[in-house]
PDB file of C-alpha atoms in Angstrom:
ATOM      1  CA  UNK A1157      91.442  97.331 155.876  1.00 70.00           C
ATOM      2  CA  UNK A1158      93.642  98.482 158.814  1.00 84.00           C
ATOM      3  CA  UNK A1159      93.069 101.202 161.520  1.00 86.00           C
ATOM      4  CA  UNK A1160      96.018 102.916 159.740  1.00 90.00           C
ATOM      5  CA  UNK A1161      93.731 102.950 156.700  1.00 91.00           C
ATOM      6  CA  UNK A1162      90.684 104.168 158.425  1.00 91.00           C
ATOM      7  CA  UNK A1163      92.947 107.006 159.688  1.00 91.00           C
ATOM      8  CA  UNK A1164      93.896 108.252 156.196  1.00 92.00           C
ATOM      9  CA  UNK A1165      90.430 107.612 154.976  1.00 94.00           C
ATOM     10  CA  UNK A1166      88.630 109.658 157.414  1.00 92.00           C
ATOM     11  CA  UNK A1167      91.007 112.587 157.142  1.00 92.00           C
ATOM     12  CA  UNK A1168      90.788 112.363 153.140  1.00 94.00           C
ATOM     13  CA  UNK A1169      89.262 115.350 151.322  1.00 94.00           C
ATOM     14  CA  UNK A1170      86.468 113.943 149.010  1.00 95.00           C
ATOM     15  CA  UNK A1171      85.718 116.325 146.151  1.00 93.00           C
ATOM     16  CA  UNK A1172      84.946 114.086 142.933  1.00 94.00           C
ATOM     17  CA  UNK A1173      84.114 110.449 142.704  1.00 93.00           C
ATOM     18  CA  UNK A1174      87.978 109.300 141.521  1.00 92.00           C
ATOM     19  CA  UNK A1175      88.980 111.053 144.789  1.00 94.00           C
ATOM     20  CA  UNK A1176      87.767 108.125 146.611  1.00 94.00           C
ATOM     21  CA  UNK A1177      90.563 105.351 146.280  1.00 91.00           C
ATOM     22  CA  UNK A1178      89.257 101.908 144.971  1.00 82.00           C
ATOM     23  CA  UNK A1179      88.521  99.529 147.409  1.00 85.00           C
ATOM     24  CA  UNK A1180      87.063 101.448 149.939  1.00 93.00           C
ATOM     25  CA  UNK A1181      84.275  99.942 151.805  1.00 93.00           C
ATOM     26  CA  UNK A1182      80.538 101.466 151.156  1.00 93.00           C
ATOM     27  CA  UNK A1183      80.619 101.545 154.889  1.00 94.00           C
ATOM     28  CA  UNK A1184      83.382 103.948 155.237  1.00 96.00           C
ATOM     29  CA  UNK A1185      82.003 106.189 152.332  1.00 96.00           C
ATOM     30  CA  UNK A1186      78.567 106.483 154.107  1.00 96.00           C
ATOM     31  CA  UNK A1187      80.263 107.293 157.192  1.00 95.00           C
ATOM     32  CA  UNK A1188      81.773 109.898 155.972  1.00 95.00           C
ATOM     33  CA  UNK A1189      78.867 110.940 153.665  1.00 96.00           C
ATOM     34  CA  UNK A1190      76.707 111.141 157.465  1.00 95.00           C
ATOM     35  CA  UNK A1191      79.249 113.501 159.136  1.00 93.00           C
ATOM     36  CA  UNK A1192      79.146 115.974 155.815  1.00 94.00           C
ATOM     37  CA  UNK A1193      75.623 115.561 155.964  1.00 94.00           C
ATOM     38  CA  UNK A1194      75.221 116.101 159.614  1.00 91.00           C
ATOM     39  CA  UNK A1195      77.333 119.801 159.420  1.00 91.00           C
ATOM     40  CA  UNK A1196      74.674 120.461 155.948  1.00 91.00           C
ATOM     41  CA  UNK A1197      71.727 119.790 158.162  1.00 91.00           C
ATOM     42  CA  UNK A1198      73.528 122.066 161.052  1.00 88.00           C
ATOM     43  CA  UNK A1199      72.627 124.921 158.512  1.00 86.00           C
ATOM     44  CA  UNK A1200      68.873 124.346 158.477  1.00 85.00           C
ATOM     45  CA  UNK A1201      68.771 124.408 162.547  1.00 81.00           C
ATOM     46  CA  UNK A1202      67.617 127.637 164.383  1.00 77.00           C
ATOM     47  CA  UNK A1203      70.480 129.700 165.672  1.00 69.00           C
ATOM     48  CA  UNK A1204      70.922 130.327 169.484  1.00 64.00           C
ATOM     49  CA  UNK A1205      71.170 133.787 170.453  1.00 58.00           C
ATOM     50  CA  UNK A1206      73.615 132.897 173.288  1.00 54.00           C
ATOM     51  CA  UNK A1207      76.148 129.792 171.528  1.00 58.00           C
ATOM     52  CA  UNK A1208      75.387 127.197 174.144  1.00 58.00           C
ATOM     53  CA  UNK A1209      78.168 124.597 172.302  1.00 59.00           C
ATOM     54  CA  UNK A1210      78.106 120.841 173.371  1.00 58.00           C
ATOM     55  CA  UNK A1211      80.649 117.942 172.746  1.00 51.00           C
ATOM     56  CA  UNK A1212      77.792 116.430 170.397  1.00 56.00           C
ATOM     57  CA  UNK A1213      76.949 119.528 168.640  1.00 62.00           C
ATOM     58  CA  UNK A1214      77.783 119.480 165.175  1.00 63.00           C
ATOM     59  CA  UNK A1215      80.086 122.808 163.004  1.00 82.00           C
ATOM     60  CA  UNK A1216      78.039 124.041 160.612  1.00 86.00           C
ATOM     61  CA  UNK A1217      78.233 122.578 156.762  1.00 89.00           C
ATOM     62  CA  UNK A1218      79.785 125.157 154.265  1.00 92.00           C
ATOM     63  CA  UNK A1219      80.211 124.150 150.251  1.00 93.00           C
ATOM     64  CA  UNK A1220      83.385 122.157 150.842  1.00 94.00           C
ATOM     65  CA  UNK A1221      80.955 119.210 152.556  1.00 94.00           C
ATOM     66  CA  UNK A1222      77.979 119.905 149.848  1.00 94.00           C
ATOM     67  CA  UNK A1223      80.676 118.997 147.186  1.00 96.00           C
ATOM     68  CA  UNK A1224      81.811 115.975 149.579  1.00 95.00           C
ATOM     69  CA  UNK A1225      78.395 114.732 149.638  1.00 95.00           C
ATOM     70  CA  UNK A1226      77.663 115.019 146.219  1.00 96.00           C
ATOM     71  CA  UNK A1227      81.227 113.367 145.075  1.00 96.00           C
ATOM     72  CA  UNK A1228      80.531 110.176 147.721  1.00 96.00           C
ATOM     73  CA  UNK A1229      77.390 109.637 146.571  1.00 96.00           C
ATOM     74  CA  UNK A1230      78.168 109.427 143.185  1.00 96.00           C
ATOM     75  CA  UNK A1231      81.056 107.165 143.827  1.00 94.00           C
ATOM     76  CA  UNK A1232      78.691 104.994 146.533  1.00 95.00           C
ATOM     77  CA  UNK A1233      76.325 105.115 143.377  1.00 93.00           C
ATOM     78  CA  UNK A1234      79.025 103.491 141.099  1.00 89.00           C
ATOM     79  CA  UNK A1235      80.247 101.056 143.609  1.00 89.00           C
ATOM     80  CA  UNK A1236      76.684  99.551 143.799  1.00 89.00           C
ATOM     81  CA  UNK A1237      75.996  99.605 140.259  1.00 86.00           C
ATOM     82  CA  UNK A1238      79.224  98.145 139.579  1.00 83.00           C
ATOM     83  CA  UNK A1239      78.171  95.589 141.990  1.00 87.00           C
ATOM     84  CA  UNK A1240      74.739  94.487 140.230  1.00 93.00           C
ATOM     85  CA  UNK A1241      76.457  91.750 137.407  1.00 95.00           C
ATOM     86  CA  UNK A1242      78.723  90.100 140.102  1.00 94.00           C
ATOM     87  CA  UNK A1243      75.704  89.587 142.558  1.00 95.00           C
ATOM     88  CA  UNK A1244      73.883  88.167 139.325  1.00 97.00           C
ATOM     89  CA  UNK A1245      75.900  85.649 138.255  1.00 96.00           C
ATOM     90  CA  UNK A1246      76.068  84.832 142.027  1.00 96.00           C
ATOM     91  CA  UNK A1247      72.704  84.331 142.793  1.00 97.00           C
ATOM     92  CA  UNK A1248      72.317  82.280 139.760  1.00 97.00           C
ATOM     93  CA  UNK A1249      74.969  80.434 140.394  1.00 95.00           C
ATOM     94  CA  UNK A1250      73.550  79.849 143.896  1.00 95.00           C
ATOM     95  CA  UNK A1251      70.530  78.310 141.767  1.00 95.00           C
ATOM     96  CA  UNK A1252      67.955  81.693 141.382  1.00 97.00           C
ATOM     97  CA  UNK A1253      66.078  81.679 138.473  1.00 98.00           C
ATOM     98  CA  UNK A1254      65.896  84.660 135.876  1.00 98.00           C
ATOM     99  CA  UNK A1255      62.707  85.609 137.030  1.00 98.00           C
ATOM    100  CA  UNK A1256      64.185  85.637 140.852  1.00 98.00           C
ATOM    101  CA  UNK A1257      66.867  87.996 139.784  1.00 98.00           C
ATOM    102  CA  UNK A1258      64.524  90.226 138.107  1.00 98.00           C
ATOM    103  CA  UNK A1259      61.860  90.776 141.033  1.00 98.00           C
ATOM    104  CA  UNK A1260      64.719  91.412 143.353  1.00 97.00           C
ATOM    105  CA  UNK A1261      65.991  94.072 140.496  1.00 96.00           C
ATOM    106  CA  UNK A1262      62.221  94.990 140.374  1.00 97.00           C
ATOM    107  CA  UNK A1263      63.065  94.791 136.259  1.00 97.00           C
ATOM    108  CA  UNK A1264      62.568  92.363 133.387  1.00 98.00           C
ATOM    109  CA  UNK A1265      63.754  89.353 132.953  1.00 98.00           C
ATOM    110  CA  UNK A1266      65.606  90.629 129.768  1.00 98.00           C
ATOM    111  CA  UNK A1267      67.069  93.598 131.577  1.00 97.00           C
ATOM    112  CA  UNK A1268      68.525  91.467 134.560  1.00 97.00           C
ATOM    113  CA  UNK A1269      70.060  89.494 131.485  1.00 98.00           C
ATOM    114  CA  UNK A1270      71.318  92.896 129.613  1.00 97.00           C
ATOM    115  CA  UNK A1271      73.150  93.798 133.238  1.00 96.00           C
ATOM    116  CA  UNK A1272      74.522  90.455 133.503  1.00 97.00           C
ATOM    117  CA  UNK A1273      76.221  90.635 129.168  1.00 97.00           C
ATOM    118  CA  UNK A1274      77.798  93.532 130.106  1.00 96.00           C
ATOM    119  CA  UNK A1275      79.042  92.994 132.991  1.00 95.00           C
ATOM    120  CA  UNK A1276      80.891  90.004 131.940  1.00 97.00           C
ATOM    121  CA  UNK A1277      81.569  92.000 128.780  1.00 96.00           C
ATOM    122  CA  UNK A1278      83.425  94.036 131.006  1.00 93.00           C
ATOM    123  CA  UNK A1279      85.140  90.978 133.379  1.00 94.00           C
ATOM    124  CA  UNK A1280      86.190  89.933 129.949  1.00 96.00           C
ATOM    125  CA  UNK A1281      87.613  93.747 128.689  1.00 95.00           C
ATOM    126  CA  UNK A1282      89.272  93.897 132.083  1.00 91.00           C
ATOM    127  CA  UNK A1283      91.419  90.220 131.819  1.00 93.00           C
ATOM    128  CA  UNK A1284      92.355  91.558 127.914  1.00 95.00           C
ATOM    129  CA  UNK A1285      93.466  95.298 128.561  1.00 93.00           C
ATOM    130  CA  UNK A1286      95.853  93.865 131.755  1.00 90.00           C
ATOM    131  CA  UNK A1287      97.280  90.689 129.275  1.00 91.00           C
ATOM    132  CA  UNK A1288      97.606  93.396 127.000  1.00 91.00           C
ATOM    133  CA  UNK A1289      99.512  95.441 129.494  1.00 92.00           C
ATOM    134  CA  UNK A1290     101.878  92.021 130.784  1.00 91.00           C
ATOM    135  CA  UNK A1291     100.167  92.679 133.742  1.00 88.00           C
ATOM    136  CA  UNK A1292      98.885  89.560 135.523  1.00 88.00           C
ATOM    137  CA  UNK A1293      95.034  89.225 134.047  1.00 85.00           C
ATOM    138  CA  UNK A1294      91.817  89.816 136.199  1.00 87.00           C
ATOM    139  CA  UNK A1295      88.352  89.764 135.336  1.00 91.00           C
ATOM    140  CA  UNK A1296      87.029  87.002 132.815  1.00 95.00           C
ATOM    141  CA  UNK A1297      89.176  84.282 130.426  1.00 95.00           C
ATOM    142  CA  UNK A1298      87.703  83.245 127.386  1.00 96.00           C
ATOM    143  CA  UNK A1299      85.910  79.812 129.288  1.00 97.00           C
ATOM    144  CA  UNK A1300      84.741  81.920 131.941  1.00 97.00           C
ATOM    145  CA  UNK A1301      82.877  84.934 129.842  1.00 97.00           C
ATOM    146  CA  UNK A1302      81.733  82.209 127.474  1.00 98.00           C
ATOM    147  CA  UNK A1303      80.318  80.441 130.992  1.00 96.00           C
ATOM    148  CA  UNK A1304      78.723  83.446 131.862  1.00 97.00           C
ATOM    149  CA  UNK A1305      76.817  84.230 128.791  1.00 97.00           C
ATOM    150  CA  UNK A1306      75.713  80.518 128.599  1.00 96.00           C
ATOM    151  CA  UNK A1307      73.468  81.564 131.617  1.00 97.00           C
ATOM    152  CA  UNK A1308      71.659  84.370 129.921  1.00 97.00           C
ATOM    153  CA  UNK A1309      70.523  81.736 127.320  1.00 96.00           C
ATOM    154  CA  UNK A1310      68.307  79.957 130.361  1.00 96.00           C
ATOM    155  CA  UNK A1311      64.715  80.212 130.358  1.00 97.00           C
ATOM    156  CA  UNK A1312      63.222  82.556 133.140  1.00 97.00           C
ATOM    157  CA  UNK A1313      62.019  79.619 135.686  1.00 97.00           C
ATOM    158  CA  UNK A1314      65.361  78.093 135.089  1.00 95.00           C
ATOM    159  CA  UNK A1315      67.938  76.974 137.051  1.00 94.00           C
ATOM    160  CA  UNK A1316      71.449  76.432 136.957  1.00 90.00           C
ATOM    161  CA  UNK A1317      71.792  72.842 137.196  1.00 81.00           C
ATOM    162  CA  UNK A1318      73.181  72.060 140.765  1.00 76.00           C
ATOM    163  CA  UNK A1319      76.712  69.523 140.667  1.00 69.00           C
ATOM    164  CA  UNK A1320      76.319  65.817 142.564  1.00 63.00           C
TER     165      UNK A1320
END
């Protein structure tokens, strides 16, 4: 991402999740999510009786930044979740074992495997709905989805055999 992007970023109005374009780092959306925050938490300081105003002193927060908040953490929210199956199939990959993945999800072994079907479910969706569209494919072919769910047949101290 450029400076030029930053730029356009930072003076973007957030007010719903799709208002946040794809892409965009988490980093960026929790920067922005602090300075919203920081004008909120302005409200809950004691007022001056003489406005002594500093270069670090914050405006105070008004509904406009509540909404902001609320709209980048939902999208922050999605972005993560989004990111669960892809660090998955990575970690197995890597050679983690079910039962790795699932104390680092703090969930079942099943339910690490139910997050890691759909998420190649939807790798696979994704590569059909752009062929469908003549739009060069992304997400999952055929080999690769079928690869994927091949590793949610492995026992829970299992691990991906390692090449060489």
């Amino acid at each position: 991402m450029t400076t030029d992007q930053h730029a356009d970023w930072t003076d973007l109005e957030i007010r719903a999740p799709h208002d946040v374009p794809v892409a965009t780092p988490l980093s960026w959306q929790i920067e922005k999510v602090s300075r919203h925050e920081d004008r909120l938490f302005r409200n809950r300081m004691p007022t001056r009786r003489t406005p002594v105003r500093s270069p670090q002193e914050v405006e105070p927060g008004d509904a406009h930044d509540a909404l902001a908040v609320l709209a980048l953490r939902e999208s922050i929210r999605r972005d993560v979740e989004c990111g669960r199956g892809n660090r998955i199939h990575e970690a197995l990959g890597l050679g983690a074992t079910w039962r790795q993945v699932a104390v680092a999800l703090d969930v079942a072994p099943q339910v690490a495997r139910q997050v890691l079907r759909e998420y190649a479910d939807d790798q696979r969706d994704m590569w059909l709905g752009y062929e469908q569209e003549g739009v060069r494919p992304f997400g999952f072919t055929a080999e690769q989805h079928a690869a994927v769910l091949a590793l949610c047949e492995l026992g829970d101290d299992e691990a991906v055999p390692r090449p060489g």
